[in-house]
PDB file of C-alpha atoms and ligand atoms in Angstrom:
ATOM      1  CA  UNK A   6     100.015  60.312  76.529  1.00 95.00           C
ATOM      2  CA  UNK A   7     101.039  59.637  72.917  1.00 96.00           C
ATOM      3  CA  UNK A   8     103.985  57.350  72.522  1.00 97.00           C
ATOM      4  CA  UNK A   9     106.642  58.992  70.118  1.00 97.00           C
ATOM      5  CA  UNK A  10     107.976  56.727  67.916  1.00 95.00           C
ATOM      6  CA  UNK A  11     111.219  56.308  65.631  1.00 93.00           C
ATOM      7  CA  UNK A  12     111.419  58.937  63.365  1.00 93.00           C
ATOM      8  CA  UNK A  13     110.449  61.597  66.098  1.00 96.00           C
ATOM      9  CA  UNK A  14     113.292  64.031  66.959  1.00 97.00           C
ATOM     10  CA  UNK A  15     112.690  63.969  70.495  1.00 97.00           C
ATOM     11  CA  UNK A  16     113.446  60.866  70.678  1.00 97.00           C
ATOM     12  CA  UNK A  17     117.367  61.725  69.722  1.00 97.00           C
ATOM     13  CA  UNK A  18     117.076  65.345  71.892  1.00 97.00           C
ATOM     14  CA  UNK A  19     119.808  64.668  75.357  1.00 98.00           C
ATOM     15  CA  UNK A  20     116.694  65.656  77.960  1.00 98.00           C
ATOM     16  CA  UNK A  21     117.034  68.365  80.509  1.00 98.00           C
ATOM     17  CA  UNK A  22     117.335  67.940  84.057  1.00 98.00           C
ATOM     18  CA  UNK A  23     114.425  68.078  86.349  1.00 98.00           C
ATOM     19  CA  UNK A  24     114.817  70.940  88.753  1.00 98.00           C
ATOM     20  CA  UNK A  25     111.861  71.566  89.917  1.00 97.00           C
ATOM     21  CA  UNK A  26     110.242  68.957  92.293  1.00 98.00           C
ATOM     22  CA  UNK A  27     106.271  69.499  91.848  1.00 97.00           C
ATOM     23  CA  UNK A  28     102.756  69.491  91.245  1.00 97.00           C
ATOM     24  CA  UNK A  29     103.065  69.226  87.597  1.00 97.00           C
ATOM     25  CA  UNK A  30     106.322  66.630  87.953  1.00 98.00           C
ATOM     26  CA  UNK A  31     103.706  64.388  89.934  1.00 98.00           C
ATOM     27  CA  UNK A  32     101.186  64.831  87.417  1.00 98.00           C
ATOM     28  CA  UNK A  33     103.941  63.837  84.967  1.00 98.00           C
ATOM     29  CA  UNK A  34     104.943  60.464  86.839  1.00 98.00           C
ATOM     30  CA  UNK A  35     100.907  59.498  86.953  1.00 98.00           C
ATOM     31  CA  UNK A  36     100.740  60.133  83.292  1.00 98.00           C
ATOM     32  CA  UNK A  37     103.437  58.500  82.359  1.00 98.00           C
ATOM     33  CA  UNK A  38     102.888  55.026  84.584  1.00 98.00           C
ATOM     34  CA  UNK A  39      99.284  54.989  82.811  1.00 97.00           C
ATOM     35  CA  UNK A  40     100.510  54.899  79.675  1.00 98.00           C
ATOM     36  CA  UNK A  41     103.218  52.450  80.487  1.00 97.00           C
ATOM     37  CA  UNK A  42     100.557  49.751  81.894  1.00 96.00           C
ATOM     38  CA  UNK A  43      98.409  50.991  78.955  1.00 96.00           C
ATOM     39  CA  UNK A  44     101.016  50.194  76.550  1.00 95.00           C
ATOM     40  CA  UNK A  45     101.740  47.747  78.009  1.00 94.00           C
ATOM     41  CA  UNK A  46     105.458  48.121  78.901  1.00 95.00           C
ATOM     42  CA  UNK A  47     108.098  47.648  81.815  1.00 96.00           C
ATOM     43  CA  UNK A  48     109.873  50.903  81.150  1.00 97.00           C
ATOM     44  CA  UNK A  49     109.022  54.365  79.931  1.00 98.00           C
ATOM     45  CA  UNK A  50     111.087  57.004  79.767  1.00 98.00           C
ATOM     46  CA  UNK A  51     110.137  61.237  79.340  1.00 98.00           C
ATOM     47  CA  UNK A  52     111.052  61.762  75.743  1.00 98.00           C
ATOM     48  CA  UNK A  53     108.995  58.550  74.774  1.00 98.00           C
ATOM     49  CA  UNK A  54     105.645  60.953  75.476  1.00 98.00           C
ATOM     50  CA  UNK A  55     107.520  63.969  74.057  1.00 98.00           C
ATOM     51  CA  UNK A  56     108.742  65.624  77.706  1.00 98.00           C
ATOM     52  CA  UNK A  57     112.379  66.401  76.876  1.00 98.00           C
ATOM     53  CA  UNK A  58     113.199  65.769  80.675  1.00 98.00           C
ATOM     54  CA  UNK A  59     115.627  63.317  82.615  1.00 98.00           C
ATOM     55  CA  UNK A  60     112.980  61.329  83.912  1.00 98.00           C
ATOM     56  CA  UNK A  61     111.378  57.682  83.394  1.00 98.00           C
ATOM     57  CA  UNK A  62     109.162  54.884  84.996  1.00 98.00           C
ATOM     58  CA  UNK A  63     109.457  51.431  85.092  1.00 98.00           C
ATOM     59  CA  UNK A  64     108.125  48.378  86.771  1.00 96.00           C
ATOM     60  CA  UNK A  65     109.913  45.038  86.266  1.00 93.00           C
ATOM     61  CA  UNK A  66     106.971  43.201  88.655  1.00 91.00           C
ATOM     62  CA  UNK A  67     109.142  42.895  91.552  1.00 90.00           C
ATOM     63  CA  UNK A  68     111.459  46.891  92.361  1.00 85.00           C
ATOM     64  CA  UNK A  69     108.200  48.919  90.595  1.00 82.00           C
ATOM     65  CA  UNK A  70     106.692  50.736  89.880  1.00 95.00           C
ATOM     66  CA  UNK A  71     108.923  53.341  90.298  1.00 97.00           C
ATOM     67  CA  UNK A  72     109.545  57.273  89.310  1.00 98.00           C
ATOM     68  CA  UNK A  73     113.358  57.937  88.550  1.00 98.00           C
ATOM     69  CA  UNK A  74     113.994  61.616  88.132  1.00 98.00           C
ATOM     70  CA  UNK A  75     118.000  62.708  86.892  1.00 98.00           C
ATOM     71  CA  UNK A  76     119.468  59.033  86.941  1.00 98.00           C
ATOM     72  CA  UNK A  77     122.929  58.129  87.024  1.00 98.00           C
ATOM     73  CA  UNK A  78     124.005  55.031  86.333  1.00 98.00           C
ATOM     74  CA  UNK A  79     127.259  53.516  88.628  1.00 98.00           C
ATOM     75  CA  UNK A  80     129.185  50.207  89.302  1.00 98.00           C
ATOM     76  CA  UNK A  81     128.419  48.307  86.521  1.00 98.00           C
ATOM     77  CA  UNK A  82     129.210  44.808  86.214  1.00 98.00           C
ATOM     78  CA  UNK A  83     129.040  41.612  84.324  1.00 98.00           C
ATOM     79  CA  UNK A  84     127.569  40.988  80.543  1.00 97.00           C
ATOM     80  CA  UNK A  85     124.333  39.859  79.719  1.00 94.00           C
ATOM     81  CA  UNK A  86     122.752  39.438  75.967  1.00 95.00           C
ATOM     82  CA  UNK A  87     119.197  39.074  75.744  1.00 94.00           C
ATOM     83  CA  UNK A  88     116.470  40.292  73.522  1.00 95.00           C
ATOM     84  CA  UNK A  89     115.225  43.698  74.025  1.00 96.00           C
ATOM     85  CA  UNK A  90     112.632  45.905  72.351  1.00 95.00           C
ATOM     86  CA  UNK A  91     110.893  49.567  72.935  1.00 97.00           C
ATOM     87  CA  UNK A  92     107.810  51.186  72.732  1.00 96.00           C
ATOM     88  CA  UNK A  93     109.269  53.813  70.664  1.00 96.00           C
ATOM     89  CA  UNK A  94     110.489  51.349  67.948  1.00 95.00           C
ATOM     90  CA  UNK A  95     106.786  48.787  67.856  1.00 91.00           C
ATOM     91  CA  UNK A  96     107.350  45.304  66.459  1.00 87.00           C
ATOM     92  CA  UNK A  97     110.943  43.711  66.787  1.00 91.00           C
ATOM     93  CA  UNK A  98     113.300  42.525  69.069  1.00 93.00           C
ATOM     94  CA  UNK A  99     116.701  41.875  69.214  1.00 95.00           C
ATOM     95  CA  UNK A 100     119.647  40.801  71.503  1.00 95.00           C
ATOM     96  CA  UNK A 101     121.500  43.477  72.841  1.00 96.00           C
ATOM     97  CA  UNK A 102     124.453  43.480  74.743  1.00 96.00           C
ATOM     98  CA  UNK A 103     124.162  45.252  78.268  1.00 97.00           C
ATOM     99  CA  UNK A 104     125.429  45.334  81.540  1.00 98.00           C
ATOM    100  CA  UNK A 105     124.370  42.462  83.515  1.00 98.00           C
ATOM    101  CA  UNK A 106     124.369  44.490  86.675  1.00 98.00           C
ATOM    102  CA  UNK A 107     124.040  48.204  87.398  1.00 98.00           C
ATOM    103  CA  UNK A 108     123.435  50.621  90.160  1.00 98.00           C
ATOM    104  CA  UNK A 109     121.038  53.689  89.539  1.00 98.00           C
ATOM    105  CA  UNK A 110     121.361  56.874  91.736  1.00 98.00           C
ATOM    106  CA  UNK A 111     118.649  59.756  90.769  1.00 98.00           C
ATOM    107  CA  UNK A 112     115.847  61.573  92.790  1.00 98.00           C
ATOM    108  CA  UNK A 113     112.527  60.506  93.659  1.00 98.00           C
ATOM    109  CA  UNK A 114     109.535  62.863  92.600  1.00 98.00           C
ATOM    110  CA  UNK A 115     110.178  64.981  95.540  1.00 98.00           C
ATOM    111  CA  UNK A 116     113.896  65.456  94.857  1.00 98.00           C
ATOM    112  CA  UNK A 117     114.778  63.009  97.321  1.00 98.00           C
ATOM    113  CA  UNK A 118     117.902  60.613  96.745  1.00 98.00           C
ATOM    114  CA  UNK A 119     117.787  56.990  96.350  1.00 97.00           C
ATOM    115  CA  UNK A 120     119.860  54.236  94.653  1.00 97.00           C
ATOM    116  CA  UNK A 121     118.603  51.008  93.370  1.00 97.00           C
ATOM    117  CA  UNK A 122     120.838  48.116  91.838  1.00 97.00           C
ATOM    118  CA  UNK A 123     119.648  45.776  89.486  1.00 96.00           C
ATOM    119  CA  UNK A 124     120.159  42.512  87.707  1.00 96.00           C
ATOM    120  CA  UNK A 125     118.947  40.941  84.684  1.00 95.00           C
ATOM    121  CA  UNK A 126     115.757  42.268  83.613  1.00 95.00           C
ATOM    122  CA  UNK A 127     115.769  45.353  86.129  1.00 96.00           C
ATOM    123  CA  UNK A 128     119.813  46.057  84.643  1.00 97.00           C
ATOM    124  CA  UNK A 129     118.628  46.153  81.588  1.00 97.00           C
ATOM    125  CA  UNK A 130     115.546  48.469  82.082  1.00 97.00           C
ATOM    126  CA  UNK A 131     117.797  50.980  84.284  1.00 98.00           C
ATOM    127  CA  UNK A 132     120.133  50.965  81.500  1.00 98.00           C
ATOM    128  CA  UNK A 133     117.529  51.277  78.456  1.00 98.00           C
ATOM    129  CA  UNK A 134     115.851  54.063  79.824  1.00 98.00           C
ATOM    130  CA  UNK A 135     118.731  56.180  80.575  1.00 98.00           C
ATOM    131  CA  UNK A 136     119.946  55.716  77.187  1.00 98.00           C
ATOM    132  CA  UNK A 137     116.477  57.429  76.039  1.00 98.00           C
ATOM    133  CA  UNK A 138     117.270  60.376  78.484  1.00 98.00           C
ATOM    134  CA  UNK A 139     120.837  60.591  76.341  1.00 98.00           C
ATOM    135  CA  UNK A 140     118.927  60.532  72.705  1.00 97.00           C
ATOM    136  CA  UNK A 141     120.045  57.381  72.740  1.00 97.00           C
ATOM    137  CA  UNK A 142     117.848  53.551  71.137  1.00 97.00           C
ATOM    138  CA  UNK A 143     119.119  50.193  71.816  1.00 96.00           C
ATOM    139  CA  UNK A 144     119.628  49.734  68.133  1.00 96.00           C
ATOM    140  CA  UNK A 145     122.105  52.583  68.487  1.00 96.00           C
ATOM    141  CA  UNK A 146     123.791  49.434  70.781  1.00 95.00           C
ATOM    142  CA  UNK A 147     123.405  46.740  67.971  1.00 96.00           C
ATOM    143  CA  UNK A 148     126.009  45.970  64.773  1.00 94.00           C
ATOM    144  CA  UNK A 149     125.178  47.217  61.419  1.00 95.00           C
ATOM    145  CA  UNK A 150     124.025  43.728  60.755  1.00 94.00           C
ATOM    146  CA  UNK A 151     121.383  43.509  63.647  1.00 94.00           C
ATOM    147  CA  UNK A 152     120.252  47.215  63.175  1.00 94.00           C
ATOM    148  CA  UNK A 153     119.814  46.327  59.341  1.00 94.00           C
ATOM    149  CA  UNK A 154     117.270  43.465  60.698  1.00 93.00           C
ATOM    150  CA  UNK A 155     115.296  45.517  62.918  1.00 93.00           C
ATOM    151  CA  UNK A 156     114.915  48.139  60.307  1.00 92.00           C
ATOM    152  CA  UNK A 157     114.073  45.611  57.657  1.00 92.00           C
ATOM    153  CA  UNK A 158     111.524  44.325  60.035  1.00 91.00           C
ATOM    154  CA  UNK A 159     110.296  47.795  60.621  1.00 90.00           C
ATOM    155  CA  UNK A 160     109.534  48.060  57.191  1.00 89.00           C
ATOM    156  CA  UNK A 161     108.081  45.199  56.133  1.00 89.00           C
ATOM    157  CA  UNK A 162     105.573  45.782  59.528  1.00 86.00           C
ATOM    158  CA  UNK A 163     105.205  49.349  58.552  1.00 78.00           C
ATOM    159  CA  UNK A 164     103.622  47.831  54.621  1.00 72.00           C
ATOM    160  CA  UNK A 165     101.618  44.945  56.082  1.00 68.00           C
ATOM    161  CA  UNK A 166      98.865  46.217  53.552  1.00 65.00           C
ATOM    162  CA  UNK A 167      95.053  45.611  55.095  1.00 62.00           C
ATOM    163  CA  UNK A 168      93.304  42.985  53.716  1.00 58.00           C
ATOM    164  CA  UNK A 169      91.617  44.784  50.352  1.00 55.00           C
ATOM    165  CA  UNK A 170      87.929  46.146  50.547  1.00 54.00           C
ATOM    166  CA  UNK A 171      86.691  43.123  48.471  1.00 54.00           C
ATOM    167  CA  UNK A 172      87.922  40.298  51.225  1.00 47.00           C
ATOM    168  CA  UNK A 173      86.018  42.244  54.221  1.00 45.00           C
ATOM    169  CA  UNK A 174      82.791  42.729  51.885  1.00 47.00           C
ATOM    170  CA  UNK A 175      82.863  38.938  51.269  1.00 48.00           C
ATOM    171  CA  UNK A 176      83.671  38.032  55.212  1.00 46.00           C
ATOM    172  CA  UNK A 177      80.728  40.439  56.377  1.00 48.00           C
ATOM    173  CA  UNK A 178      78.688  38.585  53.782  1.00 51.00           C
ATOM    174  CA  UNK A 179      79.477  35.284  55.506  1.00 47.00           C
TER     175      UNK A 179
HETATM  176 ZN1   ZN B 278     112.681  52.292  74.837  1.00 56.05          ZN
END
């Protein structure tokens, strides 16, 4: 699956519930956790490949890999600040404040219910990739200072110009 990237207004759409518990949902959740390894990422939620629905995957290396289908997020505790980044926005990083502990309640991919609560890394996923599922970025999360960094970064990545024609003519030629 392609992975949408800033700039793509599905990316900002609130996703729909899943309601129906399926063939096509399961084909959805394989999808989705090959392009997260593919990527490779810990976390990918359903409008990062363009599926407007309250779903995402994740795998931290120790609770995943996991399919979360109409999370909730409850209880959460605690403050953590550490440097996060997202498929949908490729290149920089930044701190960003989060919950340092957080329980999520959703479906699995046949509609049953489960909960999971997380710490650290895994708090931080659960609460990223709900925030996509709300139209929501973790520079949405950062001050105007932080956000102007990332963007700045963005750009200069964005004009990285490729070496000219000239330099790759004289390389071949060595
Ligand atoms: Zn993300």
């Amino acid at each position: 699956m392609r992975i949408r990237t800033l700039g793509d207004p599905v990316l900002r759409q609130p996703a729909k519930p899943v309601t129906q518990f399926d063939r096509r949902l399961r084909s959805l959740r394989d999808d989705m956790m090959t392009t997260m390894y593919e990527a490779p990422g810990v976390g990918l939620a359903g409008p990062q490949v363009g599926i407007s629905l309250r779903v995402f995957v994740f795998d931290d290396g120790e609770s995943g890999p996991l399919f979360v289908a109409n999370p909730v997020l409850a209880n959460p505790e605690g403050e953590l600040l550490e440097e996060e980044g997202c498929l949908s926005i490729p290149g920089p990083y930044h701190e960003t404040k989060r919950f340092s502990r957080i329980t999520c309640r959703g479906s699995d991919v046949d509609g049953a219910p489960f909960e999971i609560t997380g710490e650290g890394l895994l708090a931080r996923i659960l609460q990223h990739e709900t925030d996509h599922l709300d139209g929501m970025l973790y520079i949405d999360r950062l001050d105007d200072d932080a956000r102007r960094s990332v963007m700045a970064e963005l750009r200069r990545l964005e004009l990285e110009p490729d070496p000219p024609p000239v330099r790759r003519v004289l390389r071949r030629a060595e």
